CSV table of C-alpha atoms in Angstrom, one decimal:
chain,number,residue,atom,x,y,z
L,290,MET,CA,-37.4,4.4,26.5
L,291,SER,CA,-34.7,6.6,27.9
L,292,SER,CA,-32.1,3.8,27.6
L,293,ALA,CA,-32.5,3.5,23.8
L,294,PRO,CA,-30.9,6.9,22.9
L,295,ILE,CA,-27.8,6.2,25.1
L,296,PRO,CA,-26.4,3.4,22.9
L,297,TRP,CA,-27.0,5.5,19.7
L,298,LYS,CA,-25.4,8.5,21.3
L,299,SER,CA,-22.5,6.4,22.4
L,300,LEU,CA,-22.2,5.0,18.8
L,301,ARG,CA,-22.4,8.5,17.3
L,302,THR,CA,-19.7,9.7,19.8
L,303,LYS,CA,-17.5,6.7,18.8
L,304,VAL,CA,-18.0,7.4,15.1
L,305,LEU,CA,-17.2,11.0,15.6
L,306,GLU,CA,-14.1,10.2,17.7
L,307,HIS,CA,-12.8,7.8,15.0
L,308,ARG,CA,-13.9,9.6,11.9
L,309,ALA,CA,-10.4,9.9,10.5
L,310,GLN,CA,-9.8,6.1,11.0
L,311,LEU,CA,-13.2,5.3,9.5
L,312,GLY,CA,-12.4,7.5,6.5
L,313,LEU,CA,-9.1,5.7,6.0
L,314,ALA,CA,-10.9,2.3,6.3
L,315,VAL,CA,-13.4,3.4,3.6
L,316,ARG,CA,-10.6,4.8,1.4
L,317,VAL,CA,-8.6,1.6,1.6
L,318,THR,CA,-11.6,-0.6,0.9
L,319,ILE,CA,-12.7,1.5,-2.1
L,320,ALA,CA,-9.1,1.5,-3.4
L,321,ALA,CA,-8.9,-2.3,-3.1
L,322,VAL,CA,-12.2,-2.8,-5.0
L,323,VAL,CA,-11.4,-0.2,-7.7
L,324,ALA,CA,-8.0,-1.7,-8.2
L,325,TYR,CA,-9.5,-5.2,-8.5
L,326,GLY,CA,-12.1,-3.9,-11.0
L,327,LEU,CA,-9.4,-2.1,-13.1
L,328,SER,CA,-7.3,-5.2,-13.0
L,329,HIS,CA,-10.1,-7.1,-14.7
L,330,LEU,CA,-10.9,-4.4,-17.2
L,331,LEU,CA,-7.2,-4.1,-18.2
L,332,TYR,CA,-6.6,-7.9,-18.1
L,333,VAL,CA,-3.9,-7.7,-15.5
L,334,PRO,CA,-2.9,-11.4,-15.0
L,335,LEU,CA,-2.5,-11.3,-11.2
L,336,PRO,CA,-4.9,-8.7,-9.7
L,337,LEU,CA,-3.6,-9.6,-6.2
L,338,TRP,CA,-0.5,-7.4,-6.7
L,339,THR,CA,-2.6,-4.5,-8.0
L,340,VAL,CA,-4.9,-4.7,-5.1
L,341,LEU,CA,-2.1,-5.0,-2.6
L,342,THR,CA,-0.3,-2.0,-4.1
L,343,ALA,CA,-3.4,0.1,-3.9
L,344,VAL,CA,-4.1,-1.0,-0.3
L,345,ILE,CA,-0.5,-0.3,0.9
L,346,LEU,CA,-0.2,3.1,-0.8
L,347,THR,CA,-3.6,4.3,0.2
L,348,GLN,CA,-2.7,3.8,3.9
L,349,VAL,CA,0.0,6.5,3.8
L,350,THR,CA,-0.9,10.2,4.3
L,351,PHE,CA,-1.5,12.1,1.1
L,352,GLY,CA,1.6,14.2,1.6
L,353,ARG,CA,3.7,11.0,1.5
L,354,LEU,CA,1.5,9.2,-1.0
L,355,VAL,CA,2.8,10.8,-4.2
L,356,LYS,CA,6.5,10.3,-3.1
L,357,ALA,CA,5.7,6.7,-1.9
L,358,THR,CA,4.0,5.9,-5.2
L,359,VAL,CA,6.8,7.3,-7.3
L,360,ASP,CA,9.4,5.5,-5.2
L,361,TYR,CA,7.4,2.2,-5.4
L,362,LEU,CA,7.2,2.6,-9.1
L,363,VAL,CA,10.9,3.4,-9.5
L,364,GLY,CA,11.9,0.5,-7.3
L,365,THR,CA,9.5,-1.8,-9.3
L,366,VAL,CA,10.7,-0.7,-12.7
L,367,GLY,CA,14.4,-1.0,-11.6
L,368,GLY,CA,13.8,-4.4,-10.0
L,369,ALA,CA,11.8,-5.7,-12.9
L,370,ILE,CA,14.4,-4.7,-15.5
L,371,TYR,CA,17.3,-6.1,-13.5
L,372,ALA,CA,15.6,-9.3,-12.5
L,373,GLY,CA,14.1,-9.8,-16.0
L,374,ALA,CA,17.6,-9.5,-17.5
L,375,VAL,CA,19.1,-11.9,-14.9
L,376,SER,CA,16.3,-14.3,-15.5
L,377,VAL,CA,16.8,-14.3,-19.3
L,378,LEU,CA,20.6,-14.3,-19.2
L,379,ILE,CA,21.2,-17.0,-16.6
L,380,PRO,CA,19.5,-20.4,-17.1
L,381,HIS,CA,17.7,-21.8,-14.1
L,382,ALA,CA,16.0,-25.1,-15.0
L,383,ASN,CA,15.8,-26.6,-11.5
L,384,ASP,CA,15.3,-25.4,-7.9
L,385,VAL,CA,19.0,-25.2,-7.0
L,386,SER,CA,19.8,-23.0,-10.0
L,387,LEU,CA,16.7,-20.9,-9.4
L,388,ALA,CA,17.9,-20.4,-5.8
L,389,GLY,CA,21.3,-19.2,-7.2
L,390,VAL,CA,19.7,-16.9,-9.7
L,391,LEU,CA,17.5,-15.6,-6.9
L,392,VAL,CA,20.6,-14.7,-4.9
L,393,ILE,CA,22.2,-13.0,-8.0
L,394,ALA,CA,19.0,-11.0,-8.6
L,395,VAL,CA,17.9,-10.1,-5.0
L,396,ALA,CA,21.2,-9.4,-3.3
L,397,PRO,CA,22.2,-6.4,-5.5
L,398,LEU,CA,18.7,-5.1,-5.4
L,399,ALA,CA,18.5,-5.3,-1.6
L,400,LEU,CA,21.8,-3.5,-1.3
L,401,LEU,CA,20.5,-0.8,-3.7
L,402,GLY,CA,17.3,-0.5,-1.7
L,403,ALA,CA,19.4,-0.2,1.5
L,404,ILE,CA,21.5,2.6,0.0
L,405,MET,CA,18.7,4.4,-1.8
L,406,PRO,CA,15.3,4.0,-0.1
L,407,SER,CA,13.4,4.9,-3.2
L,408,PHE,CA,14.5,1.5,-4.5
L,409,SER,CA,13.2,-0.4,-1.5
L,410,ALA,CA,10.6,-2.2,-3.6
L,411,ALA,CA,13.2,-3.5,-6.0
L,412,PRO,CA,14.2,-6.7,-4.1
L,413,PHE,CA,10.5,-7.6,-3.7
L,414,THR,CA,9.9,-7.1,-7.4
L,415,GLY,CA,13.1,-9.0,-8.3
L,416,ALA,CA,11.8,-12.0,-6.3
L,417,LEU,CA,8.4,-11.8,-7.9
L,418,VAL,CA,9.8,-11.5,-11.5
L,419,LEU,CA,11.8,-14.6,-10.9
L,420,LEU,CA,9.3,-16.7,-9.1
L,421,VAL,CA,6.0,-15.8,-10.7
L,422,PRO,CA,6.8,-17.4,-14.1
L,423,GLY,CA,6.9,-20.8,-12.4
L,424,LEU,CA,3.5,-20.2,-10.9
L,425,ALA,CA,1.7,-18.3,-13.7
L,426,HIS,CA,3.4,-20.0,-16.7
L,427,VAL,CA,4.7,-16.8,-18.3
L,428,GLY,CA,8.2,-15.8,-19.4
L,429,PRO,CA,10.5,-13.6,-17.4
L,430,ILE,CA,10.0,-10.5,-19.6
L,431,GLU,CA,6.2,-10.9,-19.5
L,432,SER,CA,6.5,-11.3,-15.7
L,433,ALA,CA,8.5,-8.1,-15.4
L,434,ILE,CA,6.0,-6.2,-17.6
L,435,ASP,CA,3.1,-7.6,-15.7
L,436,ARG,CA,4.6,-6.5,-12.4
L,437,VAL,CA,5.2,-2.9,-13.6
L,438,LEU,CA,1.6,-2.8,-14.9
L,439,GLU,CA,0.3,-4.1,-11.6
L,440,VAL,CA,2.1,-1.4,-9.7
L,441,VAL,CA,1.1,1.4,-12.1
L,442,VAL,CA,-2.6,0.4,-11.8
L,443,GLY,CA,-2.4,0.0,-8.1
L,444,GLY,CA,-0.5,3.3,-7.6
L,445,VAL,CA,-2.7,5.4,-9.8
L,446,THR,CA,-5.8,3.9,-8.0
L,447,ALA,CA,-4.3,4.8,-4.6
L,448,VAL,CA,-3.6,8.4,-5.6
L,449,VAL,CA,-7.0,9.0,-7.2
L,450,VAL,CA,-9.0,7.4,-4.4
L,451,SER,CA,-7.0,9.3,-1.8
L,452,LEU,CA,-7.8,12.5,-3.6
L,453,LEU,CA,-11.5,11.8,-4.0
L,454,VAL,CA,-12.6,9.7,-1.1
L,455,PHE,CA,-12.5,11.4,2.4
L,456,PRO,CA,-9.2,13.1,1.6
L,457,ALA,CA,-7.1,13.2,4.8
L,458,ARG,CA,-5.9,16.7,5.7
L,459,ALA,CA,-2.7,16.6,7.7
L,460,HIS,CA,-3.5,19.9,9.4
L,461,ALA,CA,-6.9,18.6,10.6
L,462,LEU,CA,-5.3,15.3,11.8
L,463,ALA,CA,-2.6,17.2,13.7
L,464,ILE,CA,-5.1,19.4,15.4
L,465,GLU,CA,-7.2,16.3,16.4
L,466,ALA,CA,-4.1,14.6,17.8
L,467,ALA,CA,-3.1,17.7,19.7
L,468,ALA,CA,-6.6,18.0,21.1
L,469,ARG,CA,-6.6,14.4,22.3
L,470,ALA,CA,-3.2,14.9,23.9
L,471,LEU,CA,-4.3,18.1,25.7
L,472,GLU,CA,-7.5,16.3,26.9
L,473,LEU,CA,-5.4,13.4,28.3
L,474,MET,CA,-3.1,15.9,30.0
L,475,ALA,CA,-6.1,17.8,31.5
L,476,LYS,CA,-7.5,14.5,32.9
L,477,SER,CA,-4.1,13.6,34.4
L,478,LEU,CA,-3.6,17.1,36.0
L,479,PRO,CA,-5.8,16.5,39.1
L,480,GLN,CA,-3.9,13.3,39.9
L,481,LEU,CA,-0.6,15.2,39.6
L,482,PHE,CA,-1.7,17.8,42.1
């Protein structure tokens, strides 16, 4: 009988030690499910991108979340507008011409993203706007609009879930990390002497 409480105590200790990580895991999971549900309610054609956007953005700390969401949206809108225009203006009926249009669309967006980090999502969006029409049987303008909608739904979901579900407090996380570092130093001190 005395051995039964030990595993539970150990489990409780592990849960308490990793509560920030468990909170993040729950937040990310809820964001993924909510983004998926919203995608269906709003008839977003490819919920995959909405879910991935929510998952990626929910993993950053809240202090960075708003900036990351705005940057991701700015990069997405810029990439969607540019790649949509390139796709409409330059015909690409076969794989070789599509590869050429991909270069024309992605290269400037990649350079812009390298110069201005807030546009780092633009090359990814440009590639999606050009390639998704062949997979989803939509036009380039519809593909660009869909991509922006996916990011808006995913980004808003990430922000709302991060605010409501086990919100991470940077101050508390910093104190926990400092406590762990001090504990490791204290354990190492006898070996140093």
